[in-house]
Coordinates of C-alpha atoms and ligand atoms in Angstrom, one line a residue:
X393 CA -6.0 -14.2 0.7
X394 CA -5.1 -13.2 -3.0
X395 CA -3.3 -10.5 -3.4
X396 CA -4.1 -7.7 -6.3
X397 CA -1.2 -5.3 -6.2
X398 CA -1.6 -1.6 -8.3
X399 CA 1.3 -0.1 -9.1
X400 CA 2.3 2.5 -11.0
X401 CA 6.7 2.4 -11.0
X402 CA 9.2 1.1 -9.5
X403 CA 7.4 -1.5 -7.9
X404 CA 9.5 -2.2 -4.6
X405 CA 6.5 -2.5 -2.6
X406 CA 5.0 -5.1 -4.7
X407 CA 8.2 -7.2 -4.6
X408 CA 8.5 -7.1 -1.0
X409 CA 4.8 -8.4 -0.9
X410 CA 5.5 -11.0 -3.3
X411 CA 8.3 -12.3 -1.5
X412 CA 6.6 -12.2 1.6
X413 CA 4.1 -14.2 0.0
X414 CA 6.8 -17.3 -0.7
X415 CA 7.7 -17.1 2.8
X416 CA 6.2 -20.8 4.5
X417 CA 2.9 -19.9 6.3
X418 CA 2.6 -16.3 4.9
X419 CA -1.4 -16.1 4.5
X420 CA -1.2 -14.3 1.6
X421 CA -0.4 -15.1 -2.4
X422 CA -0.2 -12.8 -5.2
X423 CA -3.2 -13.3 -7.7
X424 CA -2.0 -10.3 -10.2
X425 CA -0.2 -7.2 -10.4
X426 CA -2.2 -4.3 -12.3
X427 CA -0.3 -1.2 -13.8
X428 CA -1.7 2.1 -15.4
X429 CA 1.4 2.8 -16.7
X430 CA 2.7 0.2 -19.3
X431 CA 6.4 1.2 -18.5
X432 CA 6.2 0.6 -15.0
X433 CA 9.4 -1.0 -14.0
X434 CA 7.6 -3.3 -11.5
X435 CA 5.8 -5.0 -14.4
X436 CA 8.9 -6.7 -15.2
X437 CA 9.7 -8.2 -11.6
X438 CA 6.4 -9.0 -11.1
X439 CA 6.5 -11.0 -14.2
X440 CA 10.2 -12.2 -13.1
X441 CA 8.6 -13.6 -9.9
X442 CA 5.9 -15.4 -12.0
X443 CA 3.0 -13.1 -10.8
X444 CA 0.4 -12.5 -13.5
X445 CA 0.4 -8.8 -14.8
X446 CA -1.9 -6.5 -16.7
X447 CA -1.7 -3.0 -17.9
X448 CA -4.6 -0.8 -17.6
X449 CA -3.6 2.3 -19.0
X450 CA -5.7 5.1 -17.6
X451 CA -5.8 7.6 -20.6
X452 CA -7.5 4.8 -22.5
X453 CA -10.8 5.7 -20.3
X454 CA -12.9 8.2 -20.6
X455 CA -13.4 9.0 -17.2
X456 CA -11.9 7.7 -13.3
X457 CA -14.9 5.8 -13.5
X458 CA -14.6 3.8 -16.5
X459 CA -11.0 3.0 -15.5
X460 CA -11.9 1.7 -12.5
X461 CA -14.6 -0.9 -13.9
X462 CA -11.6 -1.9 -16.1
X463 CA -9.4 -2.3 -13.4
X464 CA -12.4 -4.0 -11.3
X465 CA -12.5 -6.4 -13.5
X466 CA -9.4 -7.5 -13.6
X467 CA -9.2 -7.9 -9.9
X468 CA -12.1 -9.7 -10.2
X469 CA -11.3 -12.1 -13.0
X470 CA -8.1 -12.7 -10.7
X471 CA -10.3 -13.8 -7.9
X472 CA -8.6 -11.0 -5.7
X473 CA -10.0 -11.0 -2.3
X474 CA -7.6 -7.6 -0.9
X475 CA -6.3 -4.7 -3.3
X476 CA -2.7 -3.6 -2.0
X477 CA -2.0 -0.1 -3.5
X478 CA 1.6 0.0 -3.7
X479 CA 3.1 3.1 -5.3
X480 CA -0.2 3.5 -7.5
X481 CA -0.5 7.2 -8.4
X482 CA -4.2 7.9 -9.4
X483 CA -6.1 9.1 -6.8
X484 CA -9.7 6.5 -6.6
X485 CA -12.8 7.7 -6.9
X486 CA -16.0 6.6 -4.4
X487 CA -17.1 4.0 -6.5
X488 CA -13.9 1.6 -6.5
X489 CA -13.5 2.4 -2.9
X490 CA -16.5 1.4 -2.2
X491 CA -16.9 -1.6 -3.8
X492 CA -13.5 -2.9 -1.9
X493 CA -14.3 -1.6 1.2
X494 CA -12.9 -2.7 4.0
X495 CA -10.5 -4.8 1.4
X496 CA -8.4 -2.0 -0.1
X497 CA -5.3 -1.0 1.5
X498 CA -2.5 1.6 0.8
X499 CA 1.3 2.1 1.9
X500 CA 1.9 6.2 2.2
X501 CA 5.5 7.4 3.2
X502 CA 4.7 9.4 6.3
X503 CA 3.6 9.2 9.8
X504 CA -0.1 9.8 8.9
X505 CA -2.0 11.9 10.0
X506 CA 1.2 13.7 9.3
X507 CA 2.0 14.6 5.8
X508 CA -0.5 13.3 3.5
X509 CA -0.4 13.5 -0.5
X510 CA 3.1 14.3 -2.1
X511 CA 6.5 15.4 -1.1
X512 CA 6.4 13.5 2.1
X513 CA 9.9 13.4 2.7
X514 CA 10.8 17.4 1.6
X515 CA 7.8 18.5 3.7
X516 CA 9.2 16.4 6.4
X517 CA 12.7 18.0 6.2
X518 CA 11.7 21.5 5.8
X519 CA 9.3 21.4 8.8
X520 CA 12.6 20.4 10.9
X521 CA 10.7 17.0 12.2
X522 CA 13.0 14.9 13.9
X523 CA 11.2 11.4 13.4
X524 CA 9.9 10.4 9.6
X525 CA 8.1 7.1 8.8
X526 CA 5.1 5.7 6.6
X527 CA 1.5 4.1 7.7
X528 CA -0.5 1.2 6.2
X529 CA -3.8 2.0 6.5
X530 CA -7.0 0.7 4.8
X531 CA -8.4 3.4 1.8
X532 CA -11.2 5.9 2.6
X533 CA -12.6 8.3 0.1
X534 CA -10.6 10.8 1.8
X535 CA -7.0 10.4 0.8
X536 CA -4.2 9.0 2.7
X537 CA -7.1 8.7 5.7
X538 CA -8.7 5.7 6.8
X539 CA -7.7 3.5 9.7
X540 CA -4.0 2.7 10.2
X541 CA -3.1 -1.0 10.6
X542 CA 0.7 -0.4 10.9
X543 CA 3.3 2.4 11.1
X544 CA 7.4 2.4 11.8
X545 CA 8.9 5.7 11.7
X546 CA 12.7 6.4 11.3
X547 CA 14.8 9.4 12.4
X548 CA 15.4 12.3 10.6
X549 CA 19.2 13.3 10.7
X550 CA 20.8 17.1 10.7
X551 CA 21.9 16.6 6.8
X552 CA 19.0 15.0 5.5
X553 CA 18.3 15.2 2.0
X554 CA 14.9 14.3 0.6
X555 CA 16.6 11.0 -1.4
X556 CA 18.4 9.8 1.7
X557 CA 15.4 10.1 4.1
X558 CA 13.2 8.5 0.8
X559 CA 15.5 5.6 1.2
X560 CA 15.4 5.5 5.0
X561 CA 11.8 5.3 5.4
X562 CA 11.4 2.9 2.4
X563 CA 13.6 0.3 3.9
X564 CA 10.9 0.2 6.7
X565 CA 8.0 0.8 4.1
X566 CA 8.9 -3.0 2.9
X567 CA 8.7 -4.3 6.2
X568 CA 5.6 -2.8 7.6
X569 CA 3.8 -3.7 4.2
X570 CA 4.4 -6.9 5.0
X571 CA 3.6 -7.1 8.4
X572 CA 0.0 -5.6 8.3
X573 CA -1.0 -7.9 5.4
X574 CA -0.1 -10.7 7.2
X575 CA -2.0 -9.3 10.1
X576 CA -4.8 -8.5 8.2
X577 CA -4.8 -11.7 6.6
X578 CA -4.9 -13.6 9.6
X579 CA -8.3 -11.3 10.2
X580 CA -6.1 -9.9 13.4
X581 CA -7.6 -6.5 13.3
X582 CA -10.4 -5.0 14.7
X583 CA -12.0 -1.5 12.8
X584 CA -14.5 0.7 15.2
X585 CA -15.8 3.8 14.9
X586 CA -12.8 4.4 11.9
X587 CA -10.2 3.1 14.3
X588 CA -8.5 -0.1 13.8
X589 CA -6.7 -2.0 16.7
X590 CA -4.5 -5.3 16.4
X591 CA -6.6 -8.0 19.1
X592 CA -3.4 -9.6 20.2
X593 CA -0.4 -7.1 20.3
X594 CA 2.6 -8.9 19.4
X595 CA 6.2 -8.9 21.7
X596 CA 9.6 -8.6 20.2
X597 CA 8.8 -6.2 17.8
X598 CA 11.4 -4.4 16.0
X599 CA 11.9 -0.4 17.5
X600 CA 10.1 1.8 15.7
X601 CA 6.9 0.3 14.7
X602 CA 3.9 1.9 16.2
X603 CA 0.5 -1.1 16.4
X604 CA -2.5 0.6 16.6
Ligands
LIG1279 C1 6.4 4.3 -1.7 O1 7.2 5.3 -1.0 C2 5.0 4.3 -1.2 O2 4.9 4.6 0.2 C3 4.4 5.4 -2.0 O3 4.9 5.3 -3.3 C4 6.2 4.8 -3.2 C5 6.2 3.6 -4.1 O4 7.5 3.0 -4.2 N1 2.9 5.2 -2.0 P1 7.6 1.5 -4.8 O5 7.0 1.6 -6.2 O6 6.9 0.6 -3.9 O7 9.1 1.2 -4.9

């Protein structure tokens, strides 16, 4: 599959992908990496890596819309067959949804259905949870919904702060990416009635990860 990979920072998401991607037998390789920011610090070590990147800066457009078909087309012209969002901070509208649907797929730092939009982590902290995490799941036009292909949670310890737990649940974040692209790659997954389920569970799994 090839890989288009929206970001709009730091971009560590996106380099755990791409690396993934040079591991031998990874079904996956990175076509290009799209920004709507042009100083998005991910840009640079997607370029590094020798991925292709474009900036698509959203306050050239008009409207969501008209962004989107910009973006669209550079998927397109990329040949992109999956869209990872990975960090990428404008909400999408119905149209670019559905014209990837089924073939869009976003990384959120919490245990979904727990916690979705912003301030994951503080939310997480001040609600006194004792287990953290984040959830691949394919997009929906509802946000951070849709049909989870992956989760790994991490404990939440007695002096959390929001940075440290950030950091916690990113170091799994990489992983799981990884993982459920691979997974999904491979066409692994089964999606009914909203629900997604992996066919063949897999054994030896690190602790932690939840398969649906
Ligand atoms: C990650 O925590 C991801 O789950 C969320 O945004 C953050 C992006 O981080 N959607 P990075 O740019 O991948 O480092």
């Amino acid at each position: 599959m090839r890989l288009g990979i929206l970001i709009s920072g730091r971009g560590s998401n996106m380099e755990a992908l791409i690396r993934a991607c040079a591991e031998p037998g990874y079904p996956a390789k990175p076509a290009v990496v799209i920004s709507n920011k042009a100083d998005a610090k991910g840009l640079a070590i997607a370029a590094d890596m020798g991925v292709p990147t474009r900036v698509v800066p959203h306050r050239d457009y008009a409207s969501r819309e008209e962004f989107e078909k910009a973006v669209d087309a550079v998927l397109r012209e990329h040949d992109v067959s999956l869209v990872c969002l990975a960090g990428f901070m404008r909400v999408l509208t119905p149209w670019l949804i559905g014209r990837w649907d089924g073939r869009l797929i976003n990384i959120h730092p919490s245990l979904l259905p727990e916690f979705p939009g912003l301030d994951t982590h503080a939310r997480a902290i001040a609600a006194g949870k004792k287990e953290a995490g984040c959830s691949v799941h394919l997009v929906v036009p509802e946000v951070d919904a849709g049909p989870i292909l992956l989760q790994a949670k991490v404990p939440v310890l007695a002096d959390d702060t929001e940075a440290a737990l950030a950091a916690r649940v990113l170091g799994v974040e990489h992983v799981c990416y990884k993982l459920a692209v691979k997974w999904f790659a491979e066409g692994r997954y089964t999606i009914t009635n909203g629900k997604a389920s992996l066919k063949e569970k897999p054994s030896g799994m690190p602790e932690g990860f939840l398969i649906p």
